[in-house]
Structures are given as structure tokens and as C-alpha cells.
Amino acid sequence: MFHKHRQTSYLAFLVLFVAFISFAINQNQQNFSLKNSSVVTIYPDQIKVSGNRMFGQGKADGKSVLVSTKISKMQKKELLSEYSLYLSHLQGEVKAIEPATNYGQFDAKKYYLSKNIKQKIELENCIITNKKQHFGDVAHHIRFCLQKYFAQMPPILSFFSSELVLGESLSQADQSILSNYRDLGVIHLLSISGLHVGIYTLVISTICYYLKLTEQETFAICLFILLIGIFLSNGQAGFIRASLTYILDQIFKFQKHKITHFDLLGLTYIIHLIINPCLMLNVGAILSYVLALGLELTTKLTSFKQSFALNCLLTPLLLFHFFQFNLLTVFLNLVVVPYFNWLVMPIVFLNLATFKLCPEISWCFENVLKTCEKLIAQVSASKLGLLTFGKINWWQCVMLTIFTAILLAFVNEKELTKKRRLKAIGGIATLYVMIFFSIHFPLTGQVTLIDVGQGDSILISTPFPRRVYLIDVGGKLNFSGQKTTPQVNKITIPFLKALGISRLNGVFVTHQDFDHVGKNSYNPYYIKDCSYENYFLRNFYVILNI
């Protein structure tokens, strides 16, 4: 095997060595410390304003950091301008980004580490000035203009445009659409992926063909467009993976050097690892590469069988990161994927071109998408096929992923008899059943003090048969009057899902204080939210003034 692909092997070893050096250098970088001369630069597309506070991702002494500070009404106008900002005369505190403190909670530390951000600066005071635009700021300026352009569109079109082009959501209101797609198991459609790269290169190649350009000239144009796409998507892992794969494949073709698809994927991964040594801390990157591997392992299967096989391959990762999956995902894909490819994407890209010229047409597009999204929301609200499995251990995730990948490889090459294939499938299914029972039918009870940040929340569960009770739901005082995501949505519900809990036998509220009942100005008693939108709550007890 080594002699057959000697040149590729040498290149892979060289790139792997460089990746190791890059990771070592990244790990040894010193942390940023606040000095009198410290200056933070924030690009306009990386600024978020909420109420009287500004949040952003900035650069300080060559390091990426998160920045937050209070702002006045005059400063707010400057922040929303098209220019980059200089923050000087900084007074505040530099802190490490804290990890998750609850089981199943979103881990901000790991998420930002995947973006090479390790610290945050909480400023009490600073001087904010506009920075003169340099040539290197043009791309950020374009991205900011696109953010403003999308924000002017009707809500659903704005959401899809932002997701497909920028790889981000502009509004908290978009979370409901994301939740619907996540519950149906088709959340991958909303992420910039290899599908977009294939569409871009196909369209460009077709145009270049009619213009009678050479392959090299076509490749140069595609390369330029893909580099722009990588930046606009904010370095989204799936887009980079697909772009690198295309670029490397074309280079090997021009050099008349044959390389297998597996070697090409491996080389892409190693180069991507050099670009971002913390790549595998990103959930999207893991799913993207595993999905790409699955596509190579199932090339000889029919479309339906391939879709089913890919869902089986991704299931361990979904259980490890999201604790649930939809049993009907394969069938839902048969409906949602064509809707997305043949309706959503054409409408979105057509609207991008026509919105300025004729905004009225956008509302026609919006009504079409609104009708379809309502149907998707209804199916999602029914929880049809949705199984709250619980969080599996990392070694269980690795074991199940490897076993499934090996099985798919054998099935694809038809190297297993039907009897052995059924035995292998039965073995993997048995592992899932054993893990499911260990999560849902514990032999011991537990009392857990959930860290909700400010108030109290206590979970009590009994041994098999498990009965679950929640004492107080915790809430965060909200003096700003701004709409915020309830603590129960950010902390309690993920915690319950991670434990495989889909129904509470009872909820007790000790008294009416905000930090116990979870009261805020927008949803007076959002305690009902802890029932997964009233899905699993059967008995509800409120004991006041004890």
C-alpha cells in the first residue's frame, strides 16, 4: 500500500508533522493581559448590540478575544456604523472563558476554543473611536453590508439568507426554526456544506464552458469565488472542507497524479488541521468529516440505503452532542431535502438578486416559505419519531461510530453474507439497547443541585422504576427589560435531555421569588417551559410561601 501511493504518503507524513508543530505552537501561546497601551480592534461584522451593552469578537496584541462593555446612546450609533472600532484606555478585567458547569449544558469554553479564543474582556470603561478602513478591512466591510442587507428582508428570507451565505443567525427569533429542523434531524441543511461548494463550482464551470475558458482559467475563477465564500461563511468548517477537497482534487488532476478519495479526504483533514489546530473541538467540523467519510464508504448503495446508512453513522455523534435523534429522519429527509434544494435555495438566491430592485416580490416569496415552515413546525411540535435517548459517553460514541463505519464498508463492498450482516447489525443494535437501558433505568437514585447561576433548582430521581421531581426551576433577574433566553431553556432542559428524561412526574415551587419560579417581564411564569413546551409534564404542584 505504501509503495502504491508513495508520493501521497510522503506528503501526508510531511503535512501531519507540520500539523503537530502548529498545534504545539498554538498550545504554547501566552494569554493576553490588560495594559495601559492595550488596544482592541473590532470589525463591524463582529459587533452585536443588546440593550445598553456591546458584545464583539476582537483582536488584541494579535490574539482573538471576546469583548463586552456598556455603551451610551451616542456610542451605539458609532457601533452600528460600517467602520471598524478601536477600543483604547481600557479599564476592566480579563477572564478565562468558563466551561459548562452542568451535565449536558452548552460548553462555551470548548466552542470558542475551536475558534482559537480563550479569553474575554469585561470592560468597565473605554474610549471607542472609529478606525480608518484599510485594504484588509474591505472583506469585513462587505460582510457587514450583507448583514444589513439581509436584516432588511422579511424574517424567514432574512434567516435563510444569513444561514446560507454568512453561516450565522441574525436574530434570537430564528431559534424556533433551528429547533424545528433539529428535532426533525435535518439541521445539516441549514449549515454551509459541500452541497453549496458543488453548486458554486457547477454554475461557474458551466458559465466558463460557454465562454470557452480553459480548465486552468475556470479553476482560478472557482478558487477566487471559494475563498470569498470561506470568508463570508466566517470560516465554517463544512465549507472549508468541501473547498479544500475541490482545490486539492483539481491540483492533482492538473499534475496528472492519481489519488484515491480516501487519501484526498485525509489530506484535506490534515491541511485543515494546520489551519485550525483546534478543529476537532467544533461539532460542525466533526459531523462534516464523518459525513464525508460516510459518503465514501457507501458509494455503491442505493440513494435510500445510503441515506439510512449515513444517519446510522451520525447517530452516535448526535447522541453524544444533542442527546436525541428522530427515528423517522430518513423518511423526513425524503420530503425536506427536495423542498430545501428545489424551493428554499432558488427562492433565497433569486431574492438576493431582486430584493433591492423589487422588494414587493420578497413578500410573495416570504408567504410561500411561511406556509411551508408552518407545516414543518407542526410536524416538529408533534414530536413525531423524536426519541430522547440521553447523553452517551465519549468511548461509547467512538466505539459505535467505528463499528458502524466498519459494517458500512463491508456492506458497500458486499463482503458479508446476509446472515453475517444481520448478526453485525443485531450486535450494534444490542449495544444501543444496553446503553439506552443503562440511562433510562438506573439502579441508583440521585439528588442534583443544578447550577442555574443565581436561583435554586434541585432534581430528585428515584432508582428503577425512575420517577423524577424538580424543586424550583431557577431564574435570572432581568433588570434591563430586554428579552432574554430563560435559564430553563439554556440549562435545565439540556440537563434533563442529557439524562434521558423526557417527562417529569412533578414540579415543586417553594415560593414566588424570581430566582425560584423563573418569573420575568416577558413570560410571567415560564415554569411551563420546563415541560419541553408542555410535552412531558404530567403532574404539576405549586407550593407557595413555605
XYZ file of C-alpha atoms in Angstrom:
546
model
C 0.000 0.000 0.000
C 2.853 2.372 0.860
C 4.666 1.681 -2.435
C 1.438 2.144 -4.391
C 0.861 5.638 -3.005
C 4.434 6.580 -2.078
C 4.243 10.261 -3.074
C 0.907 10.738 -1.333
C 2.262 9.001 1.784
C 5.340 11.237 1.929
C 3.145 14.310 1.540
C 0.745 13.085 4.228
C 3.608 12.494 6.695
C 5.036 15.938 5.957
C 1.693 17.688 6.423
C 0.992 15.670 9.598
C 4.348 16.779 11.021
C 3.560 20.420 10.234
C 0.109 19.975 11.835
C 1.740 18.684 15.031
C 4.130 21.651 15.136
C 1.249 24.055 14.504
C -0.781 22.543 17.337
C 2.201 22.717 19.733
C 2.799 26.399 18.903
C -0.909 27.152 19.372
C -0.952 25.486 22.793
C 2.116 27.447 23.974
C 0.745 30.881 23.085
C 0.731 33.246 26.040
C -2.551 34.711 27.270
C -3.473 38.339 26.748
C -3.056 40.682 29.711
C -4.541 44.150 30.047
C -2.009 47.014 29.862
C -2.249 50.805 29.638
C -1.199 50.645 25.996
C -3.566 47.792 25.098
C -5.865 48.395 22.141
C -8.660 46.128 20.908
C -9.757 46.198 17.274
C -13.281 45.014 16.417
C -14.538 44.678 12.854
C -18.088 45.903 12.119
C -19.417 42.448 11.174
C -18.345 41.073 14.567
C -20.262 43.556 16.721
C -23.504 42.695 18.499
C -25.552 45.266 20.435
C -28.131 44.229 23.022
C -29.769 46.981 25.050
C -27.054 49.124 26.580
C -24.272 46.566 26.102
C -21.958 45.795 23.232
C -20.535 42.336 22.571
C -17.931 41.509 19.985
C -15.012 39.410 18.876
C -11.885 41.485 18.666
C -8.141 41.373 18.189
C -5.765 42.409 20.956
C -1.982 42.013 20.626
C -2.558 39.581 17.783
C -4.888 37.353 19.828
C -8.621 36.848 19.357
C -10.694 37.779 22.416
C -14.328 38.334 23.340
C -15.211 41.865 24.439
C -18.216 43.226 26.315
C -18.866 46.721 27.650
C -21.631 49.168 28.496
C -22.370 51.773 25.863
C -24.190 55.099 25.714
C -26.762 56.121 23.096
C -24.137 58.186 21.276
C -21.687 55.272 21.243
C -24.434 52.951 19.985
C -24.681 54.951 16.747
C -20.927 54.643 16.239
C -21.027 50.911 16.883
C -23.628 50.319 14.188
C -21.604 52.191 11.560
C -19.701 50.494 8.765
C -16.259 51.215 10.230
C -14.043 49.087 12.437
C -13.550 50.197 16.037
C -10.552 50.948 18.198
C -11.078 50.406 21.933
C -8.361 52.171 23.935
C -7.720 53.297 27.540
C -9.218 50.021 28.668
C -10.437 49.600 32.239
C -11.802 46.218 33.144
C -10.919 42.622 33.744
C -9.585 39.815 31.567
C -11.132 36.434 32.347
C -10.846 32.934 31.008
C -13.991 31.721 29.236
C -15.747 29.420 31.681
C -16.616 25.817 30.807
C -20.075 24.310 31.238
C -20.991 23.744 34.899
C -23.894 21.341 34.287
C -24.134 17.984 32.580
C -25.369 18.461 29.012
C -25.009 22.250 29.079
C -23.563 24.104 26.073
C -19.799 24.371 26.636
C -18.825 27.920 25.687
C -15.156 27.301 26.510
C -14.849 24.429 24.035
C -16.869 26.279 21.383
C -14.704 29.399 21.468
C -11.503 27.372 21.781
C -12.386 25.852 18.396
C -12.197 29.464 17.127
C -8.855 29.984 18.950
C -10.486 32.276 21.527
C -9.515 31.577 25.134
C -10.274 34.816 26.982
C -12.899 37.513 27.374
C -12.526 41.148 28.403
C -15.265 42.671 30.545
C -14.726 46.414 30.255
C -15.987 48.944 32.767
C -14.800 51.888 30.732
C -13.038 52.558 27.435
C -12.681 55.087 24.647
C -14.299 53.988 21.386
C -13.079 55.520 18.132
C -13.728 54.647 14.503
C -10.823 53.095 12.693
C -9.854 54.198 9.192
C -10.615 51.478 6.708
C -7.586 49.670 5.287
C -7.424 47.293 2.371
C -7.524 44.304 4.737
C -10.812 45.565 6.218
C -12.700 45.520 2.915
C -13.843 41.919 3.287
C -15.214 42.628 6.782
C -16.956 45.704 5.389
C -18.618 43.583 2.677
C -19.763 41.070 5.284
C -21.220 43.877 7.417
C -23.084 45.291 4.397
C -24.546 41.846 3.724
C -25.694 41.612 7.355
C -27.530 44.946 6.974
C -28.929 43.879 3.601
C -30.311 40.621 4.986
C -31.741 42.362 8.062
C -33.976 44.479 5.792
C -35.611 41.386 4.278
C -38.773 39.676 5.550
C -37.997 37.462 8.607
C -37.823 33.979 7.043
C -35.936 35.150 3.948
C -33.552 37.047 6.220
C -32.967 33.903 8.263
C -32.253 31.618 5.311
C -30.086 34.209 3.547
C -27.971 34.690 6.643
C -27.615 30.947 7.260
C -26.744 30.061 3.653
C -24.358 32.932 2.924
C -22.932 34.021 6.275
C -23.315 30.818 8.292
C -24.970 32.641 11.185
C -28.368 33.663 12.571
C -29.029 37.389 12.870
C -31.863 37.164 15.397
C -32.809 35.192 18.504
C -36.248 34.755 16.937
C -34.637 32.389 14.418
C -34.037 29.801 17.133
C -37.527 28.356 16.669
C -36.760 27.446 13.043
C -33.438 25.943 14.068
C -35.183 23.893 16.771
C -37.739 22.588 14.271
C -35.040 21.395 11.867
C -33.013 19.949 14.736
C -35.960 17.918 16.051
C -36.620 16.537 12.573
C -32.979 15.540 12.174
C -32.343 17.757 9.132
C -30.395 20.573 10.809
C -27.461 19.897 8.426
C -29.435 21.583 5.630
C -29.061 24.955 7.347
C -25.282 24.749 7.544
C -22.977 25.778 4.737
C -21.652 22.469 3.441
C -20.218 20.634 0.460
C -23.571 20.997 -1.282
C -23.003 24.754 -1.640
C -19.466 24.264 -2.942
C -20.749 21.796 -5.533
C -23.425 24.279 -6.665
C -20.957 27.177 -6.864
C -18.360 25.233 -8.877
C -21.004 23.696 -11.164
C -22.535 27.078 -12.024
C -19.137 28.731 -12.546
C -17.836 25.828 -14.630
C -20.958 25.915 -16.825
C -20.608 29.654 -17.432
C -16.889 29.286 -18.163
C -17.617 26.443 -20.591
C -19.904 28.655 -22.685
C -17.298 31.432 -22.513
C -14.762 28.891 -23.828
C -12.296 29.388 -20.979
C -9.599 26.800 -20.269
C -9.728 24.411 -17.301
C -6.960 26.363 -15.576
C -8.801 29.652 -16.030
C -12.035 28.069 -14.765
C -10.187 26.700 -11.734
C -8.695 30.136 -10.977
C -12.169 31.731 -11.018
C -13.606 28.947 -8.831
C -10.705 29.336 -6.417
C -11.336 33.072 -6.111
C -15.088 32.573 -5.518
C -14.494 29.819 -2.933
C -12.010 31.972 -0.994
C -14.646 34.718 -0.828
C -17.209 32.122 0.289
C -14.899 30.863 3.038
C -14.589 34.340 4.473
C -18.263 35.235 4.133
C -19.197 31.990 5.938
C -16.882 33.042 8.792
C -14.626 30.022 8.244
C -17.443 27.465 8.564
C -15.781 24.054 8.808
C -18.009 22.263 6.289
C -17.415 24.910 3.627
C -13.650 24.851 4.161
C -13.588 21.047 3.991
C -15.509 20.919 0.717
C -13.488 23.795 -0.774
C -10.156 22.227 0.158
C -11.269 18.884 -1.280
C -12.202 20.524 -4.585
C -8.967 22.561 -4.746
C -6.702 19.589 -3.973
C -8.567 17.347 -6.406
C -8.095 19.878 -9.233
C -4.406 20.335 -8.413
C -3.795 16.568 -8.534
C -5.672 16.380 -11.850
C -3.523 19.121 -13.383
C -0.406 17.300 -12.159
C -1.817 14.038 -13.591
C -1.320 12.373 -10.240
C -3.930 9.838 -9.199
C -5.194 9.954 -5.645
C -7.979 7.943 -4.044
C -10.980 9.679 -2.499
C -9.955 8.403 0.951
C -6.430 9.839 0.579
C -7.894 13.101 -0.666
C -10.194 13.340 2.357
C -7.322 12.519 4.717
C -5.061 15.133 3.134
C -7.864 17.694 3.326
C -8.320 16.951 7.028
C -4.612 17.333 7.803
C -4.336 20.661 5.961
C -7.498 21.857 7.695
C -5.911 20.845 10.999
C -2.902 23.018 10.203
C -5.191 25.978 9.527
C -7.088 25.365 12.775
C -5.326 23.094 15.313
C -8.461 23.104 17.495
C -10.646 21.912 14.625
C -11.997 18.793 16.319
C -13.462 20.833 19.175
C -16.034 22.078 16.661
C -19.129 19.852 16.482
C -19.892 21.005 12.934
C -16.393 20.014 11.786
C -16.717 16.537 13.289
C -20.117 15.957 11.677
C -18.867 17.297 8.339
C -15.850 14.982 8.146
C -17.715 11.926 9.420
C -20.468 12.576 6.868
C -17.867 12.931 4.088
C -16.271 9.662 5.202
C -19.678 8.001 5.233
C -20.335 9.119 1.662
C -17.100 7.422 0.566
C -17.965 4.259 2.495
C -21.412 3.941 0.876
C -20.791 4.813 -2.794
C -22.269 1.551 -4.089
C -25.540 1.691 -2.136
C -28.840 2.988 -3.490
C -29.894 6.525 -2.524
C -32.340 5.366 0.143
C -29.916 2.825 1.624
C -27.132 5.393 1.574
C -29.317 7.936 3.405
C -30.206 5.318 6.017
C -26.536 4.288 6.391
C -25.357 7.898 6.836
C -27.953 8.513 9.537
C -26.760 5.382 11.352
C -23.171 6.622 11.133
C -24.069 10.048 12.538
C -26.346 8.752 15.311
C -23.569 8.184 17.934
C -22.330 11.742 17.411
C -25.843 13.175 17.669
C -26.418 11.290 20.931
C -23.111 12.495 22.364
C -23.706 16.173 21.488
C -27.511 16.593 21.319
C -28.842 13.586 23.329
C -31.733 12.834 20.972
C -32.492 11.740 17.415
C -35.524 11.276 15.229
C -36.404 7.714 14.259
C -38.090 8.999 11.095
C -35.177 11.150 9.896
C -34.603 9.037 6.773
C -38.219 9.473 5.660
C -38.334 13.137 6.660
C -35.216 13.741 4.544
C -37.096 12.427 1.513
C -39.546 15.330 1.921
C -37.490 18.147 3.454
C -34.342 17.798 1.291
C -36.186 18.280 -2.046
C -38.127 21.179 -0.500
C -34.864 22.773 0.583
C -32.945 22.128 -2.654
C -35.690 22.973 -5.158
C -37.680 25.644 -3.321
C -35.764 27.290 -0.469
C -32.380 27.713 -2.163
C -33.710 29.002 -5.537
C -36.066 31.433 -3.779
C -33.321 32.678 -1.434
C -30.730 33.279 -4.159
C -33.327 34.803 -6.505
C -34.414 37.123 -3.703
C -30.790 38.147 -3.077
C -30.627 39.427 -6.637
C -34.062 41.089 -6.804
C -34.693 42.448 -3.308
C -33.254 45.914 -3.966
C -34.943 46.199 -7.346
C -38.382 44.989 -6.289
C -38.910 44.446 -2.553
C -42.604 43.624 -3.100
C -41.714 40.281 -4.701
C -39.915 39.313 -1.479
C -43.215 39.225 0.403
C -44.602 36.752 -2.153
C -41.553 34.580 -1.569
C -41.953 35.070 2.179
C -45.564 33.851 2.145
C -44.602 30.697 0.237
C -41.824 29.879 2.722
C -44.012 30.818 5.695
C -46.670 28.292 4.648
C -44.068 25.524 4.293
C -42.318 26.413 7.546
C -45.645 26.288 9.406
C -46.119 22.705 8.215
C -42.593 21.818 9.327
C -43.255 23.481 12.708
C -46.442 21.441 13.157
C -44.625 18.176 12.443
C -41.838 19.214 14.817
C -44.347 20.189 17.559
C -45.960 16.753 17.314
C -42.579 15.229 18.379
C -43.255 12.542 15.774
C -40.460 9.976 15.938
C -38.365 12.074 18.344
C -36.557 9.945 20.937
C -34.828 11.490 23.952
C -32.075 8.903 24.300
C -29.686 10.672 26.690
C -26.003 11.555 26.516
C -23.664 8.646 25.770
C -20.040 8.530 26.981
C -17.197 9.520 24.654
C -15.850 5.977 24.460
C -19.328 4.675 23.638
C -19.560 7.275 20.868
C -16.174 6.247 19.425
C -16.957 2.534 19.690
C -20.360 2.811 17.999
C -19.011 5.092 15.249
C -16.113 2.731 14.435
C -18.304 -0.391 14.488
C -20.875 1.280 12.228
C -18.200 2.527 9.798
C -16.652 -0.955 9.535
C -20.060 -2.513 8.934
C -20.905 0.031 6.212
C -17.572 -0.603 4.478
C -18.231 -4.363 4.363
C -21.836 -3.890 3.232
C -20.752 -1.465 0.495
C -18.232 -3.972 -0.878
C -20.679 -6.859 -0.416
C -18.083 -8.833 1.537
C -20.574 -10.089 4.131
C -23.169 -12.782 3.661
C -26.733 -11.879 4.553
C -26.517 -13.964 7.736
C -23.315 -12.273 8.952
C -24.677 -8.873 8.027
C -27.767 -9.436 10.169
C -25.578 -10.624 13.047
C -23.439 -7.470 12.833
C -26.500 -5.219 12.709
C -28.016 -7.107 15.632
C -24.799 -6.696 17.627
C -24.725 -2.918 17.141
C -28.465 -2.670 17.903
C -27.864 -4.647 21.118
C -25.208 -2.128 22.179
C -27.689 0.725 21.672
C -30.350 -1.094 23.695
C -27.912 -1.779 26.544
C -26.807 1.865 26.662
C -30.433 3.058 26.492
C -31.457 0.864 29.430
C -28.443 1.947 31.497
C -29.524 5.610 31.045
C -33.297 5.230 31.437
C -33.451 2.520 34.097
C -30.777 3.442 36.680
C -30.132 1.176 39.651
C -29.447 4.138 41.941
C -31.251 7.410 42.639
C -29.732 10.876 42.628
C -30.169 14.353 44.061
C -28.611 17.048 41.873
C -28.244 20.739 42.637
C -28.460 22.298 39.179
C -26.224 25.332 38.759
C -28.670 27.863 37.305
C -26.350 30.770 38.093
C -28.499 32.676 40.565
C -31.570 30.892 41.885
C -32.240 27.359 43.059
C -33.122 24.214 41.154
C -32.931 20.685 42.546
C -33.555 17.468 40.637
C -34.522 14.314 42.528
C -34.809 10.948 40.775
C -35.521 7.532 42.257
C -33.983 4.166 41.262
C -35.749 1.860 38.820
C -38.562 2.465 38.080
C -37.306 6.025 37.790
C -39.543 8.859 38.942
C -38.299 12.412 38.542
C -39.170 15.544 40.534
C -37.918 19.110 40.120
C -37.845 21.564 43.043
C -37.737 25.155 41.730
C -36.717 25.946 38.183
C -34.285 28.800 38.767
C -34.383 32.182 37.121
C -32.122 35.100 36.442
C -33.122 38.595 37.463
C -33.571 40.771 34.402
C -33.261 44.469 35.181
C -32.546 45.530 31.608
C -36.066 44.850 30.323
C -34.572 43.161 27.265
C -35.899 39.810 26.112
C -33.534 37.049 27.200
C -33.448 33.286 26.838
C -34.830 31.730 30.063
C -32.357 29.819 32.219
C -34.563 26.753 31.979
C -34.062 26.650 28.198
C -30.305 27.121 28.403
C -29.572 24.890 31.401
C -32.430 22.789 32.766
C -33.849 21.294 29.576
C -30.428 20.274 28.139
C -29.590 18.768 31.540
C -32.791 16.706 31.570
C -32.301 15.573 27.975
C -28.727 14.513 28.728
C -30.078 12.258 31.485
C -32.644 10.810 29.076
C -35.543 12.418 30.952
C -38.488 13.208 28.684
C -41.157 13.534 31.385
C -41.302 14.972 34.899
C -43.514 13.346 37.500
C -43.797 16.578 39.453
C -42.523 20.145 39.783
C -42.496 21.921 43.155
C -42.013 25.689 43.518
C -41.144 26.727 47.066
C -42.093 30.413 46.728
C -42.718 33.149 44.183
C -39.311 34.867 44.073
C -37.877 35.418 40.604
C -34.853 33.200 41.192
C -37.052 30.231 42.186
C -40.123 30.390 39.982
C -38.361 31.887 36.989
C -40.518 34.963 36.566
C -39.627 37.683 34.093
C -41.356 40.576 32.421
C -41.966 38.744 29.149
C -43.244 35.391 30.354
C -44.661 35.763 33.875
C -44.426 32.057 34.721
C -42.161 30.396 32.229
C -42.050 27.424 34.568
C -44.271 25.728 31.966
C -41.300 25.817 29.601
C -39.594 23.153 31.699
C -42.111 20.696 30.315
C -40.487 20.914 26.856
C -43.365 23.131 25.768
C -45.856 21.137 27.922
C -44.768 17.868 26.311
C -43.701 15.710 29.243
C -45.176 17.330 32.353
C -47.901 15.104 33.839
C -48.309 16.332 37.431
C -47.648 19.926 38.421
C -47.504 21.046 42.043
C -47.001 24.627 43.221
C -46.356 25.179 46.911
C -46.178 28.856 47.742
C -44.788 30.744 50.759
C -43.367 27.765 52.651
